[in-house]
Short mmCIF file of C-alpha atoms and ligand atoms in Angstrom, two decimals:
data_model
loop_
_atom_site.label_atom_id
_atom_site.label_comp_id
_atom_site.label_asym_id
_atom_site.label_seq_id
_atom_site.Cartn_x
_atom_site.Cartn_y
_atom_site.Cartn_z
CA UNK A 22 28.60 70.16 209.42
CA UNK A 23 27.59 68.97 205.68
CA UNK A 24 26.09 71.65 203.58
CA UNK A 25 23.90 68.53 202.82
CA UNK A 26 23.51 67.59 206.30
CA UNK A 27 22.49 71.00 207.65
CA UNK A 28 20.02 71.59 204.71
CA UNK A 29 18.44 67.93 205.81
CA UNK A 30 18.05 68.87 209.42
CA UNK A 31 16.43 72.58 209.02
CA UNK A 32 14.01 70.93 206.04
CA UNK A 33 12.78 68.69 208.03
CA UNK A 34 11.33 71.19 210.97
CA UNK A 35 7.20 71.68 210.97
CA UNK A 36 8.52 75.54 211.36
CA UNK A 37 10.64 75.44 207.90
CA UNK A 38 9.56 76.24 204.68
CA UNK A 39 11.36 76.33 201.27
CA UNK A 40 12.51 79.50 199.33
CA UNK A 41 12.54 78.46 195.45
CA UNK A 42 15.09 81.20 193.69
CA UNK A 43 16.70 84.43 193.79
CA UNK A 44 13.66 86.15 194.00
CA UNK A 45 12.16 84.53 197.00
CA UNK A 46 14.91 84.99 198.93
CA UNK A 47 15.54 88.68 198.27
CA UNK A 48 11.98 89.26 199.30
CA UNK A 49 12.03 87.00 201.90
CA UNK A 50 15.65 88.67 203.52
CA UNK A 51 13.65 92.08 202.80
CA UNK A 52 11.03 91.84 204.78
CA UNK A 53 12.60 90.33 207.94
CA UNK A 54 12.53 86.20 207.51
CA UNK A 55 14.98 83.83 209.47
CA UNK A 56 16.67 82.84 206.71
CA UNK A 57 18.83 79.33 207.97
CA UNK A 58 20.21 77.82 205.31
CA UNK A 59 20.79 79.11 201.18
CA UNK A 60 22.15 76.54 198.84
CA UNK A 61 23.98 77.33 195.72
CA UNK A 62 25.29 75.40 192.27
CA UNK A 63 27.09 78.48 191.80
CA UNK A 64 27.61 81.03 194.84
CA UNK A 65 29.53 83.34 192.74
CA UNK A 66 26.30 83.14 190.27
CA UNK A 67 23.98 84.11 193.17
CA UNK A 68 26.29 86.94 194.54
CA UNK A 69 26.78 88.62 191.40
CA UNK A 70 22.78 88.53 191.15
CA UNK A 71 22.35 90.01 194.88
CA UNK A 72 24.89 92.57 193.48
CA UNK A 73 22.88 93.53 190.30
CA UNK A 74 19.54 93.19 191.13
CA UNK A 75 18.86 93.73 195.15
CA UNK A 76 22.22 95.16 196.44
CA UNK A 77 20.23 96.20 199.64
CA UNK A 78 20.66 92.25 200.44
CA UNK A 79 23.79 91.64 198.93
CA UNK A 80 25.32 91.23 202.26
CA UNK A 81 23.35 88.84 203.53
CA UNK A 82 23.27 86.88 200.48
CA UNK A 83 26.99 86.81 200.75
CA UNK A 84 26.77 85.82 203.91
CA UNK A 85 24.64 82.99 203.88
CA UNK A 86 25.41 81.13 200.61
CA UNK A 87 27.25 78.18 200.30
CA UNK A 88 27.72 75.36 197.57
CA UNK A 89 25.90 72.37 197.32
CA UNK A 90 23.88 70.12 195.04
CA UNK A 91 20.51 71.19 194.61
CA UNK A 92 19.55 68.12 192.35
CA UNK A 93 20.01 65.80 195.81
CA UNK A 94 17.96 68.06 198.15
CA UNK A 95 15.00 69.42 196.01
CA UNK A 96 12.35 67.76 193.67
CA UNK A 97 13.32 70.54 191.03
CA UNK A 98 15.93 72.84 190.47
CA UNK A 99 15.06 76.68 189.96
CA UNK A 100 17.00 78.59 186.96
CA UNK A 101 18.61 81.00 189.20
CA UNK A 102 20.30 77.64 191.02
CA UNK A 103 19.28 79.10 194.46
CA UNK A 104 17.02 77.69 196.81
CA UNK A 105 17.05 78.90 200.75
CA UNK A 106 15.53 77.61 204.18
CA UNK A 107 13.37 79.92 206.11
CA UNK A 108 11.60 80.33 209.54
CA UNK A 109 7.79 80.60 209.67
CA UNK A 110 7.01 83.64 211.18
CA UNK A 111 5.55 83.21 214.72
CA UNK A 112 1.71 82.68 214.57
CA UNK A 113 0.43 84.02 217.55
CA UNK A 114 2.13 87.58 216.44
CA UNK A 115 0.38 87.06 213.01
CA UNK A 116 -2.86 86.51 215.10
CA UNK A 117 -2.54 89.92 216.65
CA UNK A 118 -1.70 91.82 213.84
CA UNK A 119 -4.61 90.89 212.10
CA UNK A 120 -6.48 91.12 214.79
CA UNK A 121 -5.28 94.97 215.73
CA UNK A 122 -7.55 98.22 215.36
CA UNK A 123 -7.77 100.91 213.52
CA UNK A 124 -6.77 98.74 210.68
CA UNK A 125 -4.77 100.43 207.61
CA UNK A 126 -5.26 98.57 205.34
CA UNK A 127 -7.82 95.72 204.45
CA UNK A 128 -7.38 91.62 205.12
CA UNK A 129 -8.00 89.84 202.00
CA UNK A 130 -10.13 86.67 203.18
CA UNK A 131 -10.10 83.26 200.46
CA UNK A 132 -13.47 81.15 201.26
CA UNK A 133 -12.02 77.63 200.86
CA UNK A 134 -9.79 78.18 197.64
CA UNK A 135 -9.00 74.93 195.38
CA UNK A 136 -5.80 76.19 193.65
CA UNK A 137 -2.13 76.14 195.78
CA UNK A 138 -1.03 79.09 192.76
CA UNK A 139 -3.86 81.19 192.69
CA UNK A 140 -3.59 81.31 196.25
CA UNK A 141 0.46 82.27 196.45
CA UNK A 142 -0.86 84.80 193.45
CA UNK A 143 -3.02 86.64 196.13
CA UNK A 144 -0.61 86.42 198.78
CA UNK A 145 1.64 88.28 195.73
CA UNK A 146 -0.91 90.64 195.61
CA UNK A 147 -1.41 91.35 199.59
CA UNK A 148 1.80 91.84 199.99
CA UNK A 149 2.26 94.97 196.88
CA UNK A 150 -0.73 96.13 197.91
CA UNK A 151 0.05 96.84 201.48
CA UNK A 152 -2.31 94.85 202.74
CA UNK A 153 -3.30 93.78 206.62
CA UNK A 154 -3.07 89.94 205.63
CA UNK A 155 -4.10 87.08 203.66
CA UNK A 156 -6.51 84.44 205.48
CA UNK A 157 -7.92 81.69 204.29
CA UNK A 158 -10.97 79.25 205.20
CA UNK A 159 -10.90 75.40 204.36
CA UNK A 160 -8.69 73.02 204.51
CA UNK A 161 -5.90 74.20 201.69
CA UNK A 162 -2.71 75.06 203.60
CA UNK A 163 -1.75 78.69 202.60
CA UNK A 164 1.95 77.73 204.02
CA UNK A 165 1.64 74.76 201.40
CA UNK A 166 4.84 74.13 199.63
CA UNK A 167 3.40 75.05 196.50
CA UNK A 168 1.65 78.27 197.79
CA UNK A 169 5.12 79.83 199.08
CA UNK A 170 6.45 79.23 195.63
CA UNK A 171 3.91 80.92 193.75
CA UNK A 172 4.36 83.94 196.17
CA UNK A 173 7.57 84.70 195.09
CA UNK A 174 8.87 84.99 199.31
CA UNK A 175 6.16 87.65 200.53
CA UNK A 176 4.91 85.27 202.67
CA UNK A 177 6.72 87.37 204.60
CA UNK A 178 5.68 90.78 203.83
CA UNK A 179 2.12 90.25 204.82
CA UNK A 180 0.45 87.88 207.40
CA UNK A 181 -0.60 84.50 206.50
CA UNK A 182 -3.23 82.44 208.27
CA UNK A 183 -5.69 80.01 207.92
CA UNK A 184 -8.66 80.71 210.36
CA UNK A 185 -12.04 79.23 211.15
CA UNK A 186 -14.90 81.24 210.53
CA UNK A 187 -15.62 82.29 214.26
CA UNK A 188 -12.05 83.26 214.24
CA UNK A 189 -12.01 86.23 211.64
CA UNK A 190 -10.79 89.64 212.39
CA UNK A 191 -13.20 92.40 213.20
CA UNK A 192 -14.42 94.59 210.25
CA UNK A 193 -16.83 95.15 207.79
CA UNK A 194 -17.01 91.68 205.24
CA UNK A 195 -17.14 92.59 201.57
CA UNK A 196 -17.72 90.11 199.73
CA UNK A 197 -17.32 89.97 196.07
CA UNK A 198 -20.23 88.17 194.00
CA UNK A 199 -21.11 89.09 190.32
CA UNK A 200 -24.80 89.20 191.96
CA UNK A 201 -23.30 92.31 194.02
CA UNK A 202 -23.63 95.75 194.10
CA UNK A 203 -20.99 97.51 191.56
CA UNK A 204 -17.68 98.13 193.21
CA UNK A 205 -17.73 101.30 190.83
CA UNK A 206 -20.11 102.94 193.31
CA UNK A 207 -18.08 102.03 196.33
CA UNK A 208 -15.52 103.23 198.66
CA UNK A 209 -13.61 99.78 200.49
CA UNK A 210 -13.32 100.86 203.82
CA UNK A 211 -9.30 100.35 205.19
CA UNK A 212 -10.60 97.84 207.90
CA UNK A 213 -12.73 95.87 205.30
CA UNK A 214 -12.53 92.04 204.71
CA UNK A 215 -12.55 91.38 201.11
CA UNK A 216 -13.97 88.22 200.75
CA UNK A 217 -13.87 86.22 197.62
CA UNK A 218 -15.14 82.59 197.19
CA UNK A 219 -13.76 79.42 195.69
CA UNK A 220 -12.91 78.73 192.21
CA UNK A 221 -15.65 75.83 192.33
CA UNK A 222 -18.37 77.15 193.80
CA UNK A 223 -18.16 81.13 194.67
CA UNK A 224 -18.72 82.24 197.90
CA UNK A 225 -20.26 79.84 200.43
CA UNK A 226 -23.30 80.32 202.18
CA UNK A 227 -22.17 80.86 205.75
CA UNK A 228 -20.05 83.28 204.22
CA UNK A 229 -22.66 85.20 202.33
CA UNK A 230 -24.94 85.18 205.30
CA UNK A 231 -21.98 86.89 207.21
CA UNK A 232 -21.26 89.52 204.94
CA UNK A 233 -22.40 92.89 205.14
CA UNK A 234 -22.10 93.80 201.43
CA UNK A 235 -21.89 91.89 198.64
CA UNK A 236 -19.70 93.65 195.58
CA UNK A 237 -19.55 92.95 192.19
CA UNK A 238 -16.73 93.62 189.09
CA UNK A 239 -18.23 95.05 185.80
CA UNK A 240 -18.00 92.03 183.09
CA UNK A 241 -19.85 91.28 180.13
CA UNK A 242 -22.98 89.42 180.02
CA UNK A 243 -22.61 86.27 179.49
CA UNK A 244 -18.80 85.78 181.12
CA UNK A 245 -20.11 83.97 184.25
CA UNK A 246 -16.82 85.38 185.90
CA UNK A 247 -13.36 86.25 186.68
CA UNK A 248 -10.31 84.28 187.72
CA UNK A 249 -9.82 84.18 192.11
CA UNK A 250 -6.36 86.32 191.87
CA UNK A 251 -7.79 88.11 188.96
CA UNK A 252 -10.38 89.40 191.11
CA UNK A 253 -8.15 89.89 194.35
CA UNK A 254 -6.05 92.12 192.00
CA UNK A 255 -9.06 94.75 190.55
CA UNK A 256 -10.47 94.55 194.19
CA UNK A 257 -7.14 95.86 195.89
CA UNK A 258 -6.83 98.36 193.37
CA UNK A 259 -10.00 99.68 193.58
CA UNK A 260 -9.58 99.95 196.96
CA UNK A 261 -6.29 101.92 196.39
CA UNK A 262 -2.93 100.33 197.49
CA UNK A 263 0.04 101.88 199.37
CA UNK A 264 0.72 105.85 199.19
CA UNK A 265 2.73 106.74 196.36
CA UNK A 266 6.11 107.12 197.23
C1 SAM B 3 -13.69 81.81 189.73
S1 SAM B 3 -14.74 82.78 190.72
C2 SAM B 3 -15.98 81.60 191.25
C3 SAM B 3 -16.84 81.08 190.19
C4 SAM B 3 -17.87 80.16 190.74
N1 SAM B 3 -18.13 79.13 189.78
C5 SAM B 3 -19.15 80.87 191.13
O1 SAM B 3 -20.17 80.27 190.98
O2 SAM B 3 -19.13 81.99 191.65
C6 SAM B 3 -13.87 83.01 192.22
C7 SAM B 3 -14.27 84.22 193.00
O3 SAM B 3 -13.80 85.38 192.32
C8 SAM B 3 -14.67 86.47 192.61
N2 SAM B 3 -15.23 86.96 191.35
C9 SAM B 3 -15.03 86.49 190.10
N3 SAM B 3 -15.67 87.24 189.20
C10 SAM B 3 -16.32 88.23 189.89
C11 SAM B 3 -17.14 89.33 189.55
N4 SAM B 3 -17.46 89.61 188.28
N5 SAM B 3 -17.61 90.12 190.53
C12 SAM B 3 -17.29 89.89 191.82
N6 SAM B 3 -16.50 88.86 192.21
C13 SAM B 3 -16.03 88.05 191.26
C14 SAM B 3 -15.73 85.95 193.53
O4 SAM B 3 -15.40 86.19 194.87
C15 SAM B 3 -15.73 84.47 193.20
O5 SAM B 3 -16.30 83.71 194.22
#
């Protein structure tokens, strides 16, 4: 079959999503993706990448790659001239991972965010950070096209969901509010949610009346507040991250 052809099949399953680049498809070979399909302008290009900068998935990169226009199957090309097909990981085992106890680490939970990159930014951010999951409320897809970009492949290094709100997984809700208490005095439990609200309007009130602490980040007075993955970011810091290595 068509390099073209196969690429037009596997894109068009619900269960598919794009890998834009090199770097989302090293991450997304790390951390265990079905990857079906990798497209190259210039294989050789690609391989000689694998080989410099992630030569724990050179083989597979070498594997999978094979020529073919990217201009014909993609609204934009990336600069490393790379762009993969990968399976969604199964949602039901996401479900259960989330939902398992004693949790390690904490889920991060986004109360109906507005913006597709701030979101892929946190999912980033889960993902280094070690954490349980990203879920999200509302009706922004965190699978959106634009979302798996901006997280660089680690969809797949964390779990991604979108849940309704009698849905979440058990745990403590934290949720973060400049009205809150100062995270400065606080120790984030590892089977926490941290909940942050949208970029419009904060956290909503179903939400608030849900949580069981609200937290705030120190700021100036007078700076109303701090970007969504800005404040994912301190929060998952403060809370401490993976064990150093
Ligand atoms: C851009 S802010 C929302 C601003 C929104 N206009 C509001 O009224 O809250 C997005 C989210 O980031 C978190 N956030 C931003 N600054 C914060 C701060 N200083 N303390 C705690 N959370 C903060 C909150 O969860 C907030 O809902």
């Amino acid at each position: 079959m068509s390099v073209v052809r196969e690429w037009g099949e596997n894109a068009g399953r619900d269960d598919v999503v794009v890998l834009d680049g090199f770097h989302a498809l090293k991450h997304a070979l790390r951390f265990g993706a079905e990857v079906v399909a990798v497209v190259a302008e210039e294989p050789e290009g690609v391989r000689a990448l694998a080989a410099e900068l992630a030569p724990d998935v050179e083989e597979a990169v070498v594997r999978l790659v094979r020529r073919g226009e990217l201009k014909g199957l993609l609204p934009r090309v990336h600069p490393t001239g790379v762009a993969a097909l990968a399976v969604r990981p199964d949602r039901d085992a996401g479900r259960a991972a989330l939902a398992r106890t004693p949790r390690p680490a904490p889920v991060v939970l986004l109360d109906n965010p507005r913006n597709l990159g701030n979101v892929g930014a946190v999912v980033r951010l889960a993902a280094g950070f070690g954490a349980t999951g990203v879920v999200t409320r509302g009706d922004l897809d965190p699978w959106h096209p634009n979302v798996v970009r901006a997280g660089a492949g680690l969809h797949y290094a964390t779990t991604v969901d979108r849940l309704e709100l009698d849905e979440l997984p058990p745990g403590p809700v934290y949720a973060l509010d400049p009205e809150g208490e100062d995270i400065r005095g606080l120790v984030l439990p590892d089977d926490a949610l941290l909940a942050f609200g949208s970029e419009r309007h904060g956290i909503s009130p179903e939400l608030r009346a849900r949580a069981d602490h609200l937290v705030s980040l120190p700021m100036r007075p007078q700076v109303s507040s701090y970007n969504l993955a800005t404040s994912v970011a301190m929060t998952l810091f403060h809370w401490g991250g993976p064990a150093a290595q």
